[in-house]
Tab-separated table of C-alpha atoms in Angstrom:
chain	number	residue	atom	x	y	z
A	188	MET	CA	7.054	-20.141	0.835
A	189	PRO	CA	10.499	-21.719	0.164
A	190	GLU	CA	11.847	-23.381	3.289
A	191	ARG	CA	15.205	-21.662	3.416
A	192	GLU	CA	15.088	-18.270	5.092
A	193	ARG	CA	16.075	-15.444	2.788
A	194	SER	CA	18.057	-12.740	4.542
A	195	LEU	CA	17.643	-9.035	3.923
A	196	ARG	CA	21.284	-8.356	4.819
A	197	GLY	CA	22.690	-6.517	1.837
A	198	VAL	CA	19.289	-5.578	0.421
A	199	SER	CA	19.680	-1.985	1.540
A	200	SER	CA	23.041	-1.836	-0.210
A	201	GLY	CA	21.438	-2.940	-3.481
A	202	ALA	CA	22.794	-6.485	-3.671
A	203	ASP	CA	22.212	-8.078	-7.062
A	204	GLY	CA	20.756	-11.551	-7.034
A	205	GLY	CA	22.139	-12.290	-10.485
A	206	ASP	CA	18.800	-13.415	-11.982
A	207	ASP	CA	18.240	-13.463	-15.711
A	208	PRO	CA	17.176	-9.906	-16.613
A	209	LEU	CA	15.555	-11.207	-19.800
A	210	VAL	CA	12.784	-12.979	-17.878
A	211	PRO	CA	9.972	-10.449	-17.327
A	212	ALA	CA	8.844	-10.001	-13.733
A	213	GLU	CA	5.302	-10.754	-14.886
A	214	GLU	CA	6.402	-14.186	-16.116
A	215	LEU	CA	8.249	-14.860	-12.867
A	216	LEU	CA	5.176	-13.866	-10.887
A	217	GLY	CA	3.050	-16.236	-12.946
A	218	ARG	CA	5.444	-19.064	-12.155
A	219	VAL	CA	5.414	-18.110	-8.476
A	220	ALA	CA	1.620	-18.407	-8.549
A	221	ARG	CA	2.123	-22.031	-9.627
A	222	GLY	CA	4.456	-22.674	-6.677
A	223	ASP	CA	7.799	-22.280	-8.469
A	224	GLU	CA	10.315	-21.587	-5.688
A	225	GLU	CA	13.182	-20.849	-8.076
A	226	ALA	CA	11.084	-18.173	-9.791
A	227	PHE	CA	10.256	-16.713	-6.384
A	228	GLU	CA	13.943	-16.505	-5.497
A	229	GLN	CA	14.658	-14.682	-8.758
A	230	LEU	CA	11.742	-12.314	-8.199
A	231	TYR	CA	12.852	-11.761	-4.605
A	232	ASP	CA	16.405	-10.886	-5.653
A	233	ARG	CA	15.103	-8.564	-8.352
A	234	LEU	CA	12.584	-6.604	-6.261
A	235	ALA	CA	13.741	-6.809	-2.637
A	236	GLY	CA	16.065	-3.800	-2.888
A	237	THR	CA	13.418	-1.619	-4.526
A	238	VAL	CA	10.773	-2.697	-2.020
A	239	PHE	CA	13.116	-2.006	0.885
A	240	GLY	CA	13.969	1.451	-0.470
A	241	LEU	CA	10.314	2.425	-0.803
A	242	VAL	CA	9.425	1.055	2.641
A	243	ARG	CA	12.427	2.784	4.250
A	244	ARG	CA	11.298	6.164	2.903
A	245	VAL	CA	7.918	5.696	4.606
A	246	VAL	CA	8.819	3.857	7.820
A	247	ARG	CA	12.263	5.465	8.378
A	248	ASP	CA	13.387	2.861	10.928
A	249	HIS	CA	15.847	0.399	9.369
A	250	ALA	CA	14.879	-2.685	11.387
A	251	GLN	CA	11.149	-2.120	10.905
A	252	SER	CA	11.727	-1.515	7.199
A	253	GLU	CA	13.410	-4.912	6.941
A	254	GLU	CA	10.449	-6.513	8.729
A	255	VAL	CA	7.916	-4.853	6.440
A	256	THR	CA	9.929	-5.804	3.345
A	257	GLN	CA	9.970	-9.425	4.491
A	258	GLU	CA	6.200	-9.296	5.106
A	259	VAL	CA	5.596	-7.872	1.628
A	260	LEU	CA	7.630	-10.558	-0.093
A	261	VAL	CA	5.915	-13.295	1.911
A	262	GLU	CA	2.602	-11.775	0.800
A	263	VAL	CA	3.834	-11.860	-2.815
A	264	TRP	CA	4.532	-15.585	-2.441
A	265	ARG	CA	1.115	-16.231	-0.913
A	266	THR	CA	-0.992	-14.046	-3.205
A	267	ALA	CA	0.837	-14.197	-6.547
A	268	SER	CA	-2.199	-15.826	-8.140
A	269	ARG	CA	-4.153	-12.595	-7.608
A	270	PHE	CA	-1.865	-10.601	-9.902
A	271	ASP	CA	-3.634	-9.520	-13.085
A	272	PRO	CA	-1.191	-8.335	-15.785
A	273	ARG	CA	-4.051	-6.529	-17.529
A	274	ARG	CA	-4.190	-4.054	-14.636
A	275	GLY	CA	-0.508	-3.110	-14.553
A	276	SER	CA	3.041	-4.348	-14.251
A	277	ALA	CA	4.293	-6.843	-11.681
A	278	SER	CA	6.597	-4.259	-10.106
A	279	ALA	CA	3.750	-1.751	-9.741
A	280	TRP	CA	1.610	-4.441	-8.101
A	281	VAL	CA	4.356	-5.332	-5.617
A	282	LEU	CA	5.299	-1.705	-4.877
A	283	THR	CA	1.675	-0.739	-4.263
A	284	MET	CA	1.457	-3.628	-1.819
A	285	ALA	CA	4.703	-2.471	-0.176
A	286	HIS	CA	3.561	1.122	0.185
A	287	ARG	CA	0.256	0.001	1.713
A	288	ARG	CA	2.013	-2.165	4.293
A	289	ALA	CA	4.528	0.576	5.106
A	290	VAL	CA	1.745	3.104	5.666
A	291	ASP	CA	-0.097	0.558	7.828
A	292	ARG	CA	3.034	0.104	9.956
A	293	VAL	CA	3.380	3.870	10.457
A	294	ARG	CA	-0.292	4.240	11.323
A	295	SER	CA	-0.054	1.332	13.746
A	296	ALA	CA	2.879	2.977	15.510
A	297	GLN	CA	1.032	6.288	15.651
A	298	ALA	CA	-2.085	4.594	17.031
A	299	ALA	CA	-0.010	2.895	19.723
A	300	ALA	CA	1.518	6.224	20.710
A	301	GLN	CA	-1.924	7.800	20.842
A	302	ARG	CA	-3.227	4.959	23.037
A	303	ASP	CA	-0.333	5.498	25.412
A	304	GLN	CA	-1.088	9.199	25.523
A	305	ARG	CA	-4.776	8.552	26.209
A	306	ALA	CA	-3.855	6.168	29.004
A	307	ALA	CA	-1.690	8.876	30.549
A	308	ASP	CA	-4.581	11.327	30.333
A	309	LEU	CA	-7.218	9.065	31.909
A	310	ASP	CA	-7.361	11.164	35.043
A	311	VAL	CA	-8.458	14.193	33.015
A	312	THR	CA	-12.194	14.591	32.457
A	313	THR	CA	-13.006	14.879	28.766
A	314	PRO	CA	-15.221	17.880	28.034
A	315	PHE	CA	-18.542	17.224	26.298
A	316	ASP	CA	-17.484	19.226	23.230
A	317	GLU	CA	-14.437	17.019	22.733
A	318	VAL	CA	-16.570	13.872	22.932
A	319	SER	CA	-18.969	15.349	20.351
A	320	GLU	CA	-16.058	16.169	18.055
A	321	GLN	CA	-14.697	12.608	18.285
A	322	VAL	CA	-18.101	11.115	17.500
A	323	ALA	CA	-18.560	13.471	14.540
A	324	GLY	CA	-15.099	12.569	13.250
A	325	ARG	CA	-15.878	8.858	13.359
A	326	LEU	CA	-19.160	9.352	11.546
A	327	GLU	CA	-17.439	11.425	8.874
A	328	ARG	CA	-14.759	8.761	8.315
A	329	ARG	CA	-17.465	6.114	8.025
A	330	GLN	CA	-19.284	8.211	5.419
A	331	VAL	CA	-16.071	8.734	3.444
A	332	ARG	CA	-15.435	4.965	3.396
A	333	ARG	CA	-19.006	4.384	2.231
A	334	CYS	CA	-18.657	6.949	-0.550
A	335	LEU	CA	-15.324	5.496	-1.673
A	336	GLY	CA	-17.248	2.289	-2.235
A	337	THR	CA	-19.405	4.053	-4.845
A	338	LEU	CA	-16.403	4.765	-7.085
A	339	THR	CA	-15.330	2.476	-9.882
A	340	GLN	CA	-12.323	0.325	-9.091
A	341	VAL	CA	-9.961	2.414	-11.241
A	342	GLN	CA	-11.254	5.690	-9.737
A	343	ARG	CA	-10.917	4.398	-6.188
A	344	GLU	CA	-7.407	3.082	-6.854
A	345	SER	CA	-6.256	6.471	-8.179
A	346	VAL	CA	-7.898	8.451	-5.349
A	347	LEU	CA	-6.459	6.204	-2.637
A	348	LEU	CA	-2.938	6.381	-4.067
A	349	ALA	CA	-3.030	10.172	-4.436
A	350	TYR	CA	-4.945	11.290	-1.330
A	351	TYR	CA	-4.388	8.525	1.199
A	352	GLN	CA	-0.909	7.314	0.276
A	353	GLY	CA	0.600	10.639	-0.776
A	354	TYR	CA	1.638	9.897	-4.360
A	355	THR	CA	1.759	12.677	-6.952
A	356	TYR	CA	-0.261	12.285	-10.146
A	357	PRO	CA	2.848	11.326	-12.196
A	358	GLU	CA	3.771	8.741	-9.539
A	359	VAL	CA	0.239	7.327	-9.620
A	360	ALA	CA	0.479	7.092	-13.407
A	361	ALA	CA	3.796	5.252	-13.119
A	362	LEU	CA	2.490	2.838	-10.483
A	363	LEU	CA	-0.624	2.031	-12.494
A	364	THR	CA	1.273	2.075	-15.806
A	365	VAL	CA	-1.287	4.351	-17.454
A	366	PRO	CA	-0.898	7.784	-19.117
A	367	LEU	CA	-0.892	10.835	-16.848
A	368	GLY	CA	-3.987	12.169	-18.640
A	369	THR	CA	-5.870	8.980	-17.779
A	370	VAL	CA	-4.987	9.385	-14.108
A	371	LYS	CA	-6.175	13.006	-14.137
A	372	THR	CA	-9.469	11.973	-15.738
A	373	ARG	CA	-10.007	9.209	-13.190
A	374	MET	CA	-9.190	11.582	-10.351
A	375	ARG	CA	-11.548	14.273	-11.636
A	376	ASP	CA	-14.446	11.887	-12.141
A	377	GLY	CA	-13.788	10.139	-8.836
A	378	LEU	CA	-13.624	13.385	-6.840
A	379	ILE	CA	-16.839	14.652	-8.464
A	380	ARG	CA	-18.594	11.444	-7.465
A	381	LEU	CA	-17.180	11.664	-3.927
A	382	ARG	CA	-18.301	15.282	-3.626
A	383	ASP	CA	-21.828	14.403	-4.698
A	384	CYS	CA	-21.977	11.408	-2.347
A	385	LEU	CA	-20.748	13.437	0.609
A	386	GLY	CA	-23.171	16.265	-0.170
A	387	VAL	CA	-20.407	18.864	-0.415
A	388	SER	CA	-21.621	22.106	-1.984
A	389	ARG	CA	-19.821	23.273	-5.114
């Protein structure tokens, strides 16, 4: 990543980095993949405000949102070569990455709070039924993960965005840069396959 530290001060206020708007983000990302620091700076200035806004809506906390935004943009620098323009726009790729990291941060905070609560409840004997319920829940989550692996990549991507990350169908379509009807078809086929894998009765 470029040596000089890029500050997020002013990102939340929508500061404009002044990059050339005629250069497509996809082209900038391709140059970043080849180690072009100037292209990274332009891409950073173009997307940092949008990334921060999305992360802030999920994480809520301003300071943590800045941290997550910085992590996302560092990940963009490190993994730019993985971007495939045939699968969607550069902004959709970055925003999907941002939403995933924001959700991970929220889940991490929730898990920490739950661990603290469990520690406080250590002196309480856990009933057998509760233990059985926890074991069953873990097995069910494992089965769901296994069944998600049976979906095609495009089906799994649509299902995860809609059901695990909370996007509406139109938002999924926008993120993946595909028609809404395509998203609905992928969702329908993916959910049918999940239902069959999980053995859920019709």
